[in-house]
Amino acid sequence: MARSPILFAALAAAILSAAPALAQSVGVSRCDRQEGAVFQPGLMTVDAAGTRVFHPVGENGLTESIVFNRDEAFAWVAGQGLFPAGTVFGDYDGYICGLPCEECAPEEEAEPQENHNGTTEDAD
């Protein structure tokens, strides 16, 4: 049975159109990592498997101006050779340390403080 050239062309087109959907997606966001009493700024990458890697300012030419510029941050990560060609970078805007802001840990509410006259008021 001969294979139809039309069927072959349709199959090839379907495979080629699906290729972009197969590209790896990596989240990139600003992050400050605490080491002792010092906060180190940098970028956090999060791959599809959830692997989180912190890249501090100073690593391979990473600067604070790159960290705070979406396009430059994506270009810096892409230029490190850590991810294959075709990787899609995202999640910069609205993310901190790889977490969407709505998932960031809520700040603890301040405990009421006793003031000098013995009454309590909320701490600011």
PDB file of C-alpha atoms in Angstrom:
ATOM      1  CA  MET A   1       0.000   0.000   0.000  1.00  0.00           C
ATOM      2  CA  ALA A   2       1.480   3.327  -1.073  1.00  0.00           C
ATOM      3  CA  ARG A   3       1.658   6.141   1.439  1.00  0.00           C
ATOM      4  CA  SER A   4      -0.218   9.233   0.523  1.00  0.00           C
ATOM      5  CA  PRO A   5       1.963  12.360   0.139  1.00  0.00           C
ATOM      6  CA  ILE A   6      -0.906  14.431   1.536  1.00  0.00           C
ATOM      7  CA  LEU A   7      -1.080  12.277   4.673  1.00  0.00           C
ATOM      8  CA  PHE A   8       2.690  12.550   5.108  1.00  0.00           C
ATOM      9  CA  ALA A   9       2.579  16.364   4.689  1.00  0.00           C
ATOM     10  CA  ALA A  10      -0.253  16.651   7.203  1.00  0.00           C
ATOM     11  CA  LEU A  11       1.606  14.520   9.730  1.00  0.00           C
ATOM     12  CA  ALA A  12       4.808  16.561   9.286  1.00  0.00           C
ATOM     13  CA  ALA A  13       2.883  19.826   9.718  1.00  0.00           C
ATOM     14  CA  ALA A  14       1.266  18.551  12.918  1.00  0.00           C
ATOM     15  CA  ILE A  15       4.622  17.541  14.382  1.00  0.00           C
ATOM     16  CA  LEU A  16       6.275  20.841  13.458  1.00  0.00           C
ATOM     17  CA  SER A  17       3.409  22.920  14.839  1.00  0.00           C
ATOM     18  CA  ALA A  18       3.597  21.044  18.156  1.00  0.00           C
ATOM     19  CA  ALA A  19       7.356  21.672  18.562  1.00  0.00           C
ATOM     20  CA  PRO A  20       7.007  25.103  20.244  1.00  0.00           C
ATOM     21  CA  ALA A  21       4.638  23.590  22.813  1.00  0.00           C
ATOM     22  CA  LEU A  22       7.343  21.083  23.749  1.00  0.00           C
ATOM     23  CA  ALA A  23       9.896  23.808  24.568  1.00  0.00           C
ATOM     24  CA  GLN A  24      11.039  23.860  28.184  1.00  0.00           C
ATOM     25  CA  SER A  25       9.617  26.662  30.309  1.00  0.00           C
ATOM     26  CA  VAL A  26      11.735  28.262  33.036  1.00  0.00           C
ATOM     27  CA  GLY A  27      10.589  30.882  35.515  1.00  0.00           C
ATOM     28  CA  VAL A  28      12.987  33.741  36.222  1.00  0.00           C
ATOM     29  CA  SER A  29      12.446  36.292  38.990  1.00  0.00           C
ATOM     30  CA  ARG A  30      14.237  38.722  41.275  1.00  0.00           C
ATOM     31  CA  CYS A  31      15.256  37.385  44.637  1.00  0.00           C
ATOM     32  CA  ASP A  32      17.180  38.385  47.751  1.00  0.00           C
ATOM     33  CA  ARG A  33      18.785  35.475  49.575  1.00  0.00           C
ATOM     34  CA  GLN A  34      19.710  35.980  53.213  1.00  0.00           C
ATOM     35  CA  GLU A  35      23.103  34.797  54.363  1.00  0.00           C
ATOM     36  CA  GLY A  36      23.556  35.674  58.012  1.00  0.00           C
ATOM     37  CA  ALA A  37      22.586  39.306  58.430  1.00  0.00           C
ATOM     38  CA  VAL A  38      23.265  40.149  54.765  1.00  0.00           C
ATOM     39  CA  PHE A  39      20.812  39.954  51.877  1.00  0.00           C
ATOM     40  CA  GLN A  40      22.346  38.968  48.516  1.00  0.00           C
ATOM     41  CA  PRO A  41      20.341  40.135  45.467  1.00  0.00           C
ATOM     42  CA  GLY A  42      20.116  37.932  42.408  1.00  0.00           C
ATOM     43  CA  LEU A  43      17.864  35.902  40.146  1.00  0.00           C
ATOM     44  CA  MET A  44      15.943  32.731  40.940  1.00  0.00           C
ATOM     45  CA  THR A  45      15.318  30.221  38.165  1.00  0.00           C
ATOM     46  CA  VAL A  46      12.628  27.562  38.521  1.00  0.00           C
ATOM     47  CA  ASP A  47      12.426  24.821  35.884  1.00  0.00           C
ATOM     48  CA  ALA A  48       9.424  22.661  34.980  1.00  0.00           C
ATOM     49  CA  ALA A  49      10.465  20.047  37.564  1.00  0.00           C
ATOM     50  CA  GLY A  50      10.425  22.717  40.295  1.00  0.00           C
ATOM     51  CA  THR A  51      14.214  22.864  40.680  1.00  0.00           C
ATOM     52  CA  ARG A  52      15.089  26.280  42.117  1.00  0.00           C
ATOM     53  CA  VAL A  53      18.540  27.770  41.562  1.00  0.00           C
ATOM     54  CA  PHE A  54      19.679  31.126  42.968  1.00  0.00           C
ATOM     55  CA  HIS A  55      22.131  33.156  40.870  1.00  0.00           C
ATOM     56  CA  PRO A  56      23.706  35.939  42.985  1.00  0.00           C
ATOM     57  CA  VAL A  57      24.793  39.321  41.670  1.00  0.00           C
ATOM     58  CA  GLY A  58      28.414  38.948  40.601  1.00  0.00           C
ATOM     59  CA  GLU A  59      27.978  35.450  39.121  1.00  0.00           C
ATOM     60  CA  ASN A  60      29.241  35.506  35.523  1.00  0.00           C
ATOM     61  CA  GLY A  61      28.694  39.249  35.176  1.00  0.00           C
ATOM     62  CA  LEU A  62      25.205  39.390  36.710  1.00  0.00           C
ATOM     63  CA  THR A  63      24.555  42.944  37.926  1.00  0.00           C
ATOM     64  CA  GLU A  64      21.715  44.576  39.853  1.00  0.00           C
ATOM     65  CA  SER A  65      20.703  46.474  36.711  1.00  0.00           C
ATOM     66  CA  ILE A  66      20.248  43.108  34.948  1.00  0.00           C
ATOM     67  CA  VAL A  67      18.306  41.705  37.927  1.00  0.00           C
ATOM     68  CA  PHE A  68      15.825  44.600  37.777  1.00  0.00           C
ATOM     69  CA  ASN A  69      15.310  44.509  33.990  1.00  0.00           C
ATOM     70  CA  ARG A  70      13.062  41.737  32.672  1.00  0.00           C
ATOM     71  CA  ASP A  71      14.547  41.446  29.179  1.00  0.00           C
ATOM     72  CA  GLU A  72      18.136  41.658  30.423  1.00  0.00           C
ATOM     73  CA  ALA A  73      17.416  39.047  33.109  1.00  0.00           C
ATOM     74  CA  PHE A  74      16.012  36.623  30.508  1.00  0.00           C
ATOM     75  CA  ALA A  75      18.973  37.290  28.204  1.00  0.00           C
ATOM     76  CA  TRP A  76      21.476  36.725  31.036  1.00  0.00           C
ATOM     77  CA  VAL A  77      19.888  33.388  32.022  1.00  0.00           C
ATOM     78  CA  ALA A  78      19.685  32.280  28.377  1.00  0.00           C
ATOM     79  CA  GLY A  79      23.355  33.183  27.895  1.00  0.00           C
ATOM     80  CA  GLN A  80      24.527  30.967  30.755  1.00  0.00           C
ATOM     81  CA  GLY A  81      24.024  27.761  28.749  1.00  0.00           C
ATOM     82  CA  LEU A  82      22.061  26.170  31.584  1.00  0.00           C
ATOM     83  CA  PHE A  83      18.980  25.514  29.474  1.00  0.00           C
ATOM     84  CA  PRO A  84      18.588  24.184  25.915  1.00  0.00           C
ATOM     85  CA  ALA A  85      17.982  26.433  22.922  1.00  0.00           C
ATOM     86  CA  GLY A  86      14.292  27.192  22.567  1.00  0.00           C
ATOM     87  CA  THR A  87      13.669  27.451  26.310  1.00  0.00           C
ATOM     88  CA  VAL A  88      10.884  29.896  27.100  1.00  0.00           C
ATOM     89  CA  PHE A  89      11.585  32.238  30.024  1.00  0.00           C
ATOM     90  CA  GLY A  90       8.730  33.788  31.966  1.00  0.00           C
ATOM     91  CA  ASP A  91       7.281  34.598  35.389  1.00  0.00           C
ATOM     92  CA  TYR A  92       9.375  37.730  35.915  1.00  0.00           C
ATOM     93  CA  ASP A  93       6.613  40.270  36.476  1.00  0.00           C
ATOM     94  CA  GLY A  94       4.612  39.627  39.640  1.00  0.00           C
ATOM     95  CA  TYR A  95       6.972  36.970  40.970  1.00  0.00           C
ATOM     96  CA  ILE A  96       9.472  37.168  43.812  1.00  0.00           C
ATOM     97  CA  CYS A  97      11.967  34.363  44.340  1.00  0.00           C
ATOM     98  CA  GLY A  98      10.022  32.153  41.966  1.00  0.00           C
ATOM     99  CA  LEU A  99       6.692  32.500  43.777  1.00  0.00           C
ATOM    100  CA  PRO A 100       3.651  34.417  42.535  1.00  0.00           C
ATOM    101  CA  CYS A 101       2.989  37.271  44.924  1.00  0.00           C
ATOM    102  CA  GLU A 102      -0.369  35.796  45.963  1.00  0.00           C
ATOM    103  CA  GLU A 103       1.564  32.725  47.181  1.00  0.00           C
ATOM    104  CA  CYS A 104       4.151  34.705  49.134  1.00  0.00           C
ATOM    105  CA  ALA A 105       4.042  33.984  52.849  1.00  0.00           C
ATOM    106  CA  PRO A 106       1.819  36.520  54.602  1.00  0.00           C
ATOM    107  CA  GLU A 107       3.576  38.924  56.893  1.00  0.00           C
ATOM    108  CA  GLU A 108       3.088  38.174  60.549  1.00  0.00           C
ATOM    109  CA  GLU A 109       0.821  40.617  62.291  1.00  0.00           C
ATOM    110  CA  ALA A 110       2.567  42.753  64.850  1.00  0.00           C
ATOM    111  CA  GLU A 111       1.853  41.850  68.466  1.00  0.00           C
ATOM    112  CA  PRO A 112       0.196  44.598  70.495  1.00  0.00           C
ATOM    113  CA  GLN A 113       2.853  46.557  72.366  1.00  0.00           C
ATOM    114  CA  GLU A 114       2.455  47.926  75.860  1.00  0.00           C
ATOM    115  CA  ASN A 115       3.054  51.658  75.833  1.00  0.00           C
ATOM    116  CA  HIS A 116       4.404  53.823  78.635  1.00  0.00           C
ATOM    117  CA  ASN A 117       1.014  54.358  80.369  1.00  0.00           C
ATOM    118  CA  GLY A 118       0.156  50.639  80.673  1.00  0.00           C
ATOM    119  CA  THR A 119      -2.389  50.453  77.824  1.00  0.00           C
ATOM    120  CA  THR A 120      -1.812  48.477  74.664  1.00  0.00           C
ATOM    121  CA  GLU A 121      -1.843  49.533  71.045  1.00  0.00           C
ATOM    122  CA  ASP A 122      -0.908  47.844  67.806  1.00  0.00           C
ATOM    123  CA  ALA A 123       2.716  48.225  66.797  1.00  0.00           C
ATOM    124  CA  ASP A 124       3.322  50.007  63.485  1.00  0.00           C
TER     125      ASP A 124
END
